[in-house]
Coordinates of C-alpha atoms in Angstrom, one line a residue:
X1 CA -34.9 -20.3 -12.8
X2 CA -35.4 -16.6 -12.2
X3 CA -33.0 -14.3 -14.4
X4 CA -31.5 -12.9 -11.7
X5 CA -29.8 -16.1 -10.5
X6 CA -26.3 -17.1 -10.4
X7 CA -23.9 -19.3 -8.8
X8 CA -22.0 -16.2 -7.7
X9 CA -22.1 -12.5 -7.5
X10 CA -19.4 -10.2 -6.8
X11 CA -20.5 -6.6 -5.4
X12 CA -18.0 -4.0 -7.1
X13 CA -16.7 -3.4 -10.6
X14 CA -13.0 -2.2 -9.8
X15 CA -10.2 -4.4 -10.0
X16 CA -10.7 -7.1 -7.0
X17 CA -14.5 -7.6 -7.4
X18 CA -13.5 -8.1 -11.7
X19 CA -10.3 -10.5 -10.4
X20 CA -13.4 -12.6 -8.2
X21 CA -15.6 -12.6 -11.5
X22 CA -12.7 -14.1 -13.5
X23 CA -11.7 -16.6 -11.3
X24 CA -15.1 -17.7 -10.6
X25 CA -15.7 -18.0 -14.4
X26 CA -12.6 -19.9 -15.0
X27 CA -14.6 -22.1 -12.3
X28 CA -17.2 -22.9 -14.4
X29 CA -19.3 -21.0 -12.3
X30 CA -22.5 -18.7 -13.7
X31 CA -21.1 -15.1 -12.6
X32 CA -22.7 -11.4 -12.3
X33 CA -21.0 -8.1 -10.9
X34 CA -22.8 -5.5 -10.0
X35 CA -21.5 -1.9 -9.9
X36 CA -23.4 0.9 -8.6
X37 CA -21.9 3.1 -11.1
X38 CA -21.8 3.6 -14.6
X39 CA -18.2 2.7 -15.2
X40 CA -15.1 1.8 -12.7
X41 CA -14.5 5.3 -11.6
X42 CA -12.2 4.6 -8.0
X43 CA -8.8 3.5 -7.1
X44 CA -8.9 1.1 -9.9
X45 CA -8.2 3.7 -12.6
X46 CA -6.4 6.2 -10.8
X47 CA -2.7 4.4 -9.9
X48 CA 0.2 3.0 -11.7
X49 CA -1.2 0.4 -13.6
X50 CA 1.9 -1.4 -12.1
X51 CA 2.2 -4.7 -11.1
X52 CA 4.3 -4.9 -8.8
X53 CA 5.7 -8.0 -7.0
X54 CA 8.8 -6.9 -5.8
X55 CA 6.9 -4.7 -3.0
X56 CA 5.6 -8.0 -1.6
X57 CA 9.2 -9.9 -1.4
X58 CA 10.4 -11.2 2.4
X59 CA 12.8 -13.0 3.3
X60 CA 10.8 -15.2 5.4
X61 CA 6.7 -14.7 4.4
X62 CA 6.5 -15.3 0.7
X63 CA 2.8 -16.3 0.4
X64 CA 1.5 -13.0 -0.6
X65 CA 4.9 -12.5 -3.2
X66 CA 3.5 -15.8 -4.7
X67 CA 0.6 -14.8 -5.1
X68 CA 1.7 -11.6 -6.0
X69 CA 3.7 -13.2 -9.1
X70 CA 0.6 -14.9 -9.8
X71 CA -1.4 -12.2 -10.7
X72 CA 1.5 -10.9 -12.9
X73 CA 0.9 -13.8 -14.7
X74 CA -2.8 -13.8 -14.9
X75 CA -2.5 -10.1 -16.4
X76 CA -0.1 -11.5 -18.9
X77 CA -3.0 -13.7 -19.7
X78 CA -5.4 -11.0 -19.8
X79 CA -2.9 -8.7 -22.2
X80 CA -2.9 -12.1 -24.5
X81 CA -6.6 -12.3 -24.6
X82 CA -7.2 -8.7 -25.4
X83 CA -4.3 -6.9 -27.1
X84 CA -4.3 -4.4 -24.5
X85 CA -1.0 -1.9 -24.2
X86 CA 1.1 -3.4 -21.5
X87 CA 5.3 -3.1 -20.8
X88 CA 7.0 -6.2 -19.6
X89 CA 10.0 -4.1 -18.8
X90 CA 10.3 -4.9 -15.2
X91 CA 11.7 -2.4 -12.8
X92 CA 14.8 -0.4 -11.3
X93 CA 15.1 0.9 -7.7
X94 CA 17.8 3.3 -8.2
X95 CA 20.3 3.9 -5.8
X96 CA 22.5 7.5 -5.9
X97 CA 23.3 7.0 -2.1
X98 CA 25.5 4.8 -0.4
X99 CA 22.9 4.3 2.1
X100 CA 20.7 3.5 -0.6
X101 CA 22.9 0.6 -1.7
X102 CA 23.7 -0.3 1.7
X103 CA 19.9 -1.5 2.2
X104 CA 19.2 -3.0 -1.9
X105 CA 22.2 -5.1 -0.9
X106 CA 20.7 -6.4 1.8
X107 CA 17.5 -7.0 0.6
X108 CA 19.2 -8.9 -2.0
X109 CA 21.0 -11.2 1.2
X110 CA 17.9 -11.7 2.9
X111 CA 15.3 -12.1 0.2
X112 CA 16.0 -15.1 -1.7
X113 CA 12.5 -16.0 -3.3
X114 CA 13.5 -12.6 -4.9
X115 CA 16.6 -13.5 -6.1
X116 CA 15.4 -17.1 -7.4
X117 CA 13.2 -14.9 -9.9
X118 CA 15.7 -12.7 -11.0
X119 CA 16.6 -9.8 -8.6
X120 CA 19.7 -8.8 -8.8
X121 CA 22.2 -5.8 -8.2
X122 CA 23.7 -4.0 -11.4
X123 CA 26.1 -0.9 -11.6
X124 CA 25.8 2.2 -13.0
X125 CA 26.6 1.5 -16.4
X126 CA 24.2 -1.4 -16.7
X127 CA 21.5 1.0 -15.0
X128 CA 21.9 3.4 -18.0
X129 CA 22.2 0.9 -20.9
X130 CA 18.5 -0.5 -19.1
X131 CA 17.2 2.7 -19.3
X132 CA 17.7 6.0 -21.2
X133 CA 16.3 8.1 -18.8
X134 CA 17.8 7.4 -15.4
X135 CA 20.2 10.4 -14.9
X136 CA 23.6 9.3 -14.8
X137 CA 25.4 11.9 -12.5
X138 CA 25.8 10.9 -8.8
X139 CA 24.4 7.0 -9.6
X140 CA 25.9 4.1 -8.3
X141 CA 23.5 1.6 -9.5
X142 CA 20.3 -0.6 -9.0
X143 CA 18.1 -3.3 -8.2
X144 CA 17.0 -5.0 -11.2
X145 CA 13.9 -6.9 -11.5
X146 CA 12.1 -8.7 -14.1
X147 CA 8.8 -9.7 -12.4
X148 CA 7.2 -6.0 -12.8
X149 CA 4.8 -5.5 -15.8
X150 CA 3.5 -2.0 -16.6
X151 CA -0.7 -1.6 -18.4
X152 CA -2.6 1.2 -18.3
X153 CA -5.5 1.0 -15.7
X154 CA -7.4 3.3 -17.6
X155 CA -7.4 0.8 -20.3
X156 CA -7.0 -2.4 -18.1
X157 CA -10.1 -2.0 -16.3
X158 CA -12.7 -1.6 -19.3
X159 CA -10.4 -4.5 -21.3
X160 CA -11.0 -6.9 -18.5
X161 CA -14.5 -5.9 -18.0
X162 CA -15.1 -6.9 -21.6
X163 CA -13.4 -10.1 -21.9
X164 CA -15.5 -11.1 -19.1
X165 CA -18.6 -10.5 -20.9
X166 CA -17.7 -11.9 -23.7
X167 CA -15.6 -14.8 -22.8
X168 CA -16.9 -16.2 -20.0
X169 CA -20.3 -14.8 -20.3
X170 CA -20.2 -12.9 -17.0
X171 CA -23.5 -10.6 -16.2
X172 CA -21.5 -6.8 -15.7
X173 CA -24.6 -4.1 -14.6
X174 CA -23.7 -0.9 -14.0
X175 CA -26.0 1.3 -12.4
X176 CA -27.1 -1.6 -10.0
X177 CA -26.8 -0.1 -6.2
X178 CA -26.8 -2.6 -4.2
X179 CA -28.9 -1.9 -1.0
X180 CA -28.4 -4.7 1.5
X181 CA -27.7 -8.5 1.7
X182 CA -29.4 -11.1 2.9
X183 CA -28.3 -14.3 1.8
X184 CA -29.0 -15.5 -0.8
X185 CA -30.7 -12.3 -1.7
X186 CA -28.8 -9.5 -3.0
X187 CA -31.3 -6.5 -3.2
X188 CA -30.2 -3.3 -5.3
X189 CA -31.8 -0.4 -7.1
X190 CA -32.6 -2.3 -10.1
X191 CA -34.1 -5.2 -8.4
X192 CA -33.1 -8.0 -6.6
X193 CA -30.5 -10.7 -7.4
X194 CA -30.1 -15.1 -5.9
X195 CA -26.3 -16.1 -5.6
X196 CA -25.1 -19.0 -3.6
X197 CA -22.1 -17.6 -3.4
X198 CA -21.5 -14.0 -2.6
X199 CA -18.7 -11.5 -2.5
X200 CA -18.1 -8.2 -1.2
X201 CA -15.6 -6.0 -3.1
X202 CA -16.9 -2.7 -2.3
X203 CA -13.0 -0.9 -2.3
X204 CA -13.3 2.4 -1.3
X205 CA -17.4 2.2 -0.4
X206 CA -16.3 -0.3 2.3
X207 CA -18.8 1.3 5.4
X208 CA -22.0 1.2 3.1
X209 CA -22.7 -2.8 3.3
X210 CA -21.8 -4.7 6.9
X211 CA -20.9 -1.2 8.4
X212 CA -20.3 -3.0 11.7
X213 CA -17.7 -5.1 10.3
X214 CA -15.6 -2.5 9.0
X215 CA -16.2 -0.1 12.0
X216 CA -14.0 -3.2 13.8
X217 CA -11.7 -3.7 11.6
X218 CA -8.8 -0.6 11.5
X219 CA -9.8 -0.1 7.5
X220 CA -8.9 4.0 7.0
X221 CA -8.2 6.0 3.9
X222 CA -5.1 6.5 2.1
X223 CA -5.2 9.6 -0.3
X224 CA -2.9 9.9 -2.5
X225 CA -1.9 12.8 -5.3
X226 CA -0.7 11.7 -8.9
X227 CA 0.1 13.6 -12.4
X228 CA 0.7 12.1 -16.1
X229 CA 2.8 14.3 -18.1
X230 CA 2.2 15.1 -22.0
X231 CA 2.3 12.5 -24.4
X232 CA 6.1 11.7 -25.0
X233 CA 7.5 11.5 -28.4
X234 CA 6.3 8.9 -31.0
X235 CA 8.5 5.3 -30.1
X236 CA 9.4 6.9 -26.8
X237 CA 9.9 4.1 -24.2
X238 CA 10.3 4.5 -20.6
X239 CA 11.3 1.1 -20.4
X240 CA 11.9 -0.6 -16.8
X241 CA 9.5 1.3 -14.1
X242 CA 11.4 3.3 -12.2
X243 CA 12.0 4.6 -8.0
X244 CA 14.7 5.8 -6.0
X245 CA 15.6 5.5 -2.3
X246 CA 12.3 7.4 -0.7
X247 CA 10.7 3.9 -2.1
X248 CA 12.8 2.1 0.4
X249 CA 11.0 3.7 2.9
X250 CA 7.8 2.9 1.7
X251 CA 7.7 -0.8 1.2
X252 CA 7.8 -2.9 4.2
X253 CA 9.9 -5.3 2.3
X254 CA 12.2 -3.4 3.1
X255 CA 11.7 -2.8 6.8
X256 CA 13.8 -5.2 8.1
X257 CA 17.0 -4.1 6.3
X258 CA 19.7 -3.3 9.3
X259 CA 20.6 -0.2 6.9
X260 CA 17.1 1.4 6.9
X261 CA 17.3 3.6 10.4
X262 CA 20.1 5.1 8.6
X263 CA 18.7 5.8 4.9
X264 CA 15.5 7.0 7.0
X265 CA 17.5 9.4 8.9
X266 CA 19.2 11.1 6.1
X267 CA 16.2 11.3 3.6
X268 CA 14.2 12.7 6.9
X269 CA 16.6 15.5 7.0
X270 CA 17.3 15.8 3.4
X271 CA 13.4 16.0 2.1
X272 CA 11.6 16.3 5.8
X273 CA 8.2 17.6 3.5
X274 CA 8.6 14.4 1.4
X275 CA 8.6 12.2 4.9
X276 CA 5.6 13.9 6.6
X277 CA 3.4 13.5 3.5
X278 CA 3.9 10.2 3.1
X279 CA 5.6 10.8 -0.6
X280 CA 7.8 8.2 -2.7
X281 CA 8.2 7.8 -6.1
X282 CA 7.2 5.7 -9.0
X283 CA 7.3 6.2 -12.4
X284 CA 5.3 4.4 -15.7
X285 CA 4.3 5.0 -18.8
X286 CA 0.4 5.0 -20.1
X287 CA -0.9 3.6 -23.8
X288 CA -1.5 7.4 -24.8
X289 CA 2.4 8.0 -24.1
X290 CA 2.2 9.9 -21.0
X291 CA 4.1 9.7 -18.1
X292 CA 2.4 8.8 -14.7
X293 CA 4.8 10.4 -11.9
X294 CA 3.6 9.7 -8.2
X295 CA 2.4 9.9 -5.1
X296 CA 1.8 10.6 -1.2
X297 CA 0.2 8.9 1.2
X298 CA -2.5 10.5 3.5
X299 CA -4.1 8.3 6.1
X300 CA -7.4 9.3 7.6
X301 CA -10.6 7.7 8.1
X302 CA -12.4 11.0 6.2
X303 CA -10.4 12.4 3.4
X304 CA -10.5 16.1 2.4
X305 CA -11.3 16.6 -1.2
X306 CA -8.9 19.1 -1.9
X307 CA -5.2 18.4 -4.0
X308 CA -2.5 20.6 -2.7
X309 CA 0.0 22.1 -5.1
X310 CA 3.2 21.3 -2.8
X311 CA 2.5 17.9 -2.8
X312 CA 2.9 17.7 -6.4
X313 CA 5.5 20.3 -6.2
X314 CA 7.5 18.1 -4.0
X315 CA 7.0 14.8 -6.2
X316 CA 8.1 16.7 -9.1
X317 CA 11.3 17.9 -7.5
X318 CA 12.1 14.6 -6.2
X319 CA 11.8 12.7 -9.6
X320 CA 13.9 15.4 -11.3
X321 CA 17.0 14.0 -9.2
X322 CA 16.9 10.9 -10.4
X323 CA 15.2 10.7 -14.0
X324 CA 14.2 13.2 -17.2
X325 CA 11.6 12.9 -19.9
X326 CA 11.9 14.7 -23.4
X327 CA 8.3 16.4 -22.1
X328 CA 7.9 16.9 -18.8
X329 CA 5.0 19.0 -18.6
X330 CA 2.3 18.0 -16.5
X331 CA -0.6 17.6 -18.3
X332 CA -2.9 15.5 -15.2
X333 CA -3.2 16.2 -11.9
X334 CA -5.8 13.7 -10.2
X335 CA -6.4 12.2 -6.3
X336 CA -7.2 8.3 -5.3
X337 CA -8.5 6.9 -2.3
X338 CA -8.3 3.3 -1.1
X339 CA -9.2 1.2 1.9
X340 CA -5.7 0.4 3.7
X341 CA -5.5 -1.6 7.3
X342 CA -3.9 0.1 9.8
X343 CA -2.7 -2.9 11.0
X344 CA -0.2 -4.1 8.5
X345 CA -2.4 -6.3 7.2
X346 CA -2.6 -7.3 3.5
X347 CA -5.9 -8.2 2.8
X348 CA -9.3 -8.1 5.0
X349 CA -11.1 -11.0 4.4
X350 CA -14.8 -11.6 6.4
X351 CA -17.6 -13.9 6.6
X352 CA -20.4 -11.8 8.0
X353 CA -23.0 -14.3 7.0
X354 CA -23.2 -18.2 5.5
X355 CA -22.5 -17.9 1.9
X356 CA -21.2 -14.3 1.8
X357 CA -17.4 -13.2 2.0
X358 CA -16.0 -9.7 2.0
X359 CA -12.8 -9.2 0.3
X360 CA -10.8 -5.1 0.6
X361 CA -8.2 -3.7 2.4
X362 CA -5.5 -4.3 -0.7
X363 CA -3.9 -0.8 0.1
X364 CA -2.2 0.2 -2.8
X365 CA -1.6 -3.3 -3.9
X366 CA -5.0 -3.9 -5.4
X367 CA -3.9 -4.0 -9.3
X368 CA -0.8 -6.2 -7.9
X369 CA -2.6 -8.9 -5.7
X370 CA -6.2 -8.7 -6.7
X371 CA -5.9 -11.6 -9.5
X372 CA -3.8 -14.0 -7.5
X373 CA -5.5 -13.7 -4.7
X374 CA -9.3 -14.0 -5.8
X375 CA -7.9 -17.3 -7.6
X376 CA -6.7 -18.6 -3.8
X377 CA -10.3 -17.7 -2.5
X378 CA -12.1 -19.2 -4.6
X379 CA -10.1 -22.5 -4.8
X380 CA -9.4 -22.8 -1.1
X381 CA -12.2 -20.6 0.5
X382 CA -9.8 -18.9 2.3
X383 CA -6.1 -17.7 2.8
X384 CA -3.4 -17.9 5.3
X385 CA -3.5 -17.2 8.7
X386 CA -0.6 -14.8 8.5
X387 CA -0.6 -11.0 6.7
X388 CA -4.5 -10.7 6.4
X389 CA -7.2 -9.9 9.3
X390 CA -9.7 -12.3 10.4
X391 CA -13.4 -11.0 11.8

């Protein structure tokens, strides 16, 4: 047997194409990932590090909140294995406007896979014993939940990446461009590569391999801007993740809320630059004690490269009404870009060829779904009809 052979190979090195390795090695399966640069550099390193189930929670569509949960669980597995930072803290939408309550408490009615894992409505007062940074002036309390688990991508990503090398004996090559596919061959820079099974993670890179697919299938770029402050002070704790009402707005969770036209309609005319420029809210904590504060949302199929100070300005202002940090100097300013569907779509999955399956189109929900949802590919070959695009 040539070298180069494996049962499967997963083209990318971020988060889903390391989420395919893993579950394909838990398999039993002989795995490789090939990465065409020399470390994860993309999306996969530049967000939250938050997973984040809650953003996935319907009232009626609860596959992708399952499998959402899932993946918080696999991460727990993965903090386990490696000692990695991580902060099981959960999270707190804040709410310091009665149309902000007006739609948590509805979300609450109408979600109850939500509630059944531990969502729940608090006061003020409990809001401020959960966490010592929520400013208290003007609050009127929160959704609670426990689902959310906070690691540092920049540490995630390599910790992963390691435990599949050493664990499960997964074949990581960096450097290895790969140049085209023709099943079973895999050809790349550094030679070519057998897989029976093969799978396309290519994130951000999505035009360079099947272009034709992706040309069909509404993938654009979202660009976001984000910032870590200092580093707090030693044993400071951020505690829950936090967001305030623009995160209603956001998530379409919450789009079916009867109170939303009306929450969208004051924060339009209340932070009209925030609205354009696609800009909510979260916050978490790093390993190195910083703060990451975030982000906007730009959609375009080509991205300018340039970060714009009023953006961040904007962010910064907004965060300030509902939280404070002992430090809140900005110490990072950085800018992501992911593959989102236009079509509200949660996941692209294609077959362009026997034997070879493309995977993207996670939005911003790649660190939150990418674990659950290679496991459901690679045990059922497939997922459900509804929330994902078919080619």
């Amino acid at each position: 047997m040539h070298s180069n052979d494996v049962d499967v190979l997963i083209v990318g090195g971020g988060v889903a194409g390391l989420a395919h390795a893993l579950a394909a090695a838990k398999a039993g399966n002989r795995v490789a990932v090939l990465e065409r640069d020399q470390r994860a550099v993309g999306a996969s390193v530049r967000n939250f590090g938050l997973i984040w189930p809650i953003g996935l929670a319907t009232g009626t569509e609860t596959f992708f909140y399952e499998r959402a949960l899932r993946s918080a669980e696999l991460w727990r597995e993965v903090v386990r294995d490696t000692g990695m930072w991580h902060s099981d803290r959960g999270s707190l939408h804040l709410a310091r406007r009665p149309e902000e309550l007006a739609v948590l408490e509805e979300f609450r009615d109408r979600t109850p896979a939500a509630v059944a894992n531990g969502v729940r409505l608090i006061g003020a007062r409990e809001t401020l014993r959960r966490s010592d940074w929520v400013r208290g002036d003007g609050l009127l309390g929160a959704l609670e939940s426990p689902t959310e688990l906070n690691i540092d991508p920049r540490v995630a990503i390599p910790a992963l990446t390691e435990l599949l090398r050493e664990r499960y004996a997964v074949r990581i090559e960096f450097g290895a461009l790969v140049t085209g596919i023709d099943h079973p061959v895999v050809h790349t820079s550094a030679g070519d590569w057998r897989a029976e099974r093969i799978f396309v993670c290519s994130g951000n890179e999505f035009q360079t391999l099947y272009p034709e697919i992706f040309a069909d299938s509404g993938l654009r770029h979202c660009k976001l801007q984000m910032m870590r402050t200092l580093a707090q002070p030693d044993g400071f704790e951020l505690g829950p993740a936090l967001c305030a009402g623009l995160t209603l707005l956001h998530y379409p969770c919450f789009a079916d809320c009867p109170s939303l036209p009306a929450l969208r309609a004051l924060l339009t005319e209340q932070h009209p630059f925030c609205l354009d420029g696609g800009i909510h809210v979260l916050v978490s904590q790093a390993s190195t004690g910083q703060i990451a504060i975030g982000d906007s949302h730009h959609y375009e199929l080509t991205q300018d490269p340039f970060q714009y100070a009023e953006i961040d300005e904007a962010i910064l202002e907004y965060f300030d009404g509902f939280a404070r940090l002992p430090r809140r100097r900005i110490a990072e300013h950085w800018h992501g870009i992911y593959p989102s569907p236009s079509d509200g779509s949660k996941v692209l999955l294609a077959r362009p060829e026997p034997g070879v399956t493309v995977v993207n189109g996670f939005g911003g929900a790649g660190m939150t779904l990418s674990l659950g949802v290679a496991e459901h590919i690679l045990e059922h070959g497939t997922l459900r009809d509804q929330g994902f695009a078919r080619l």
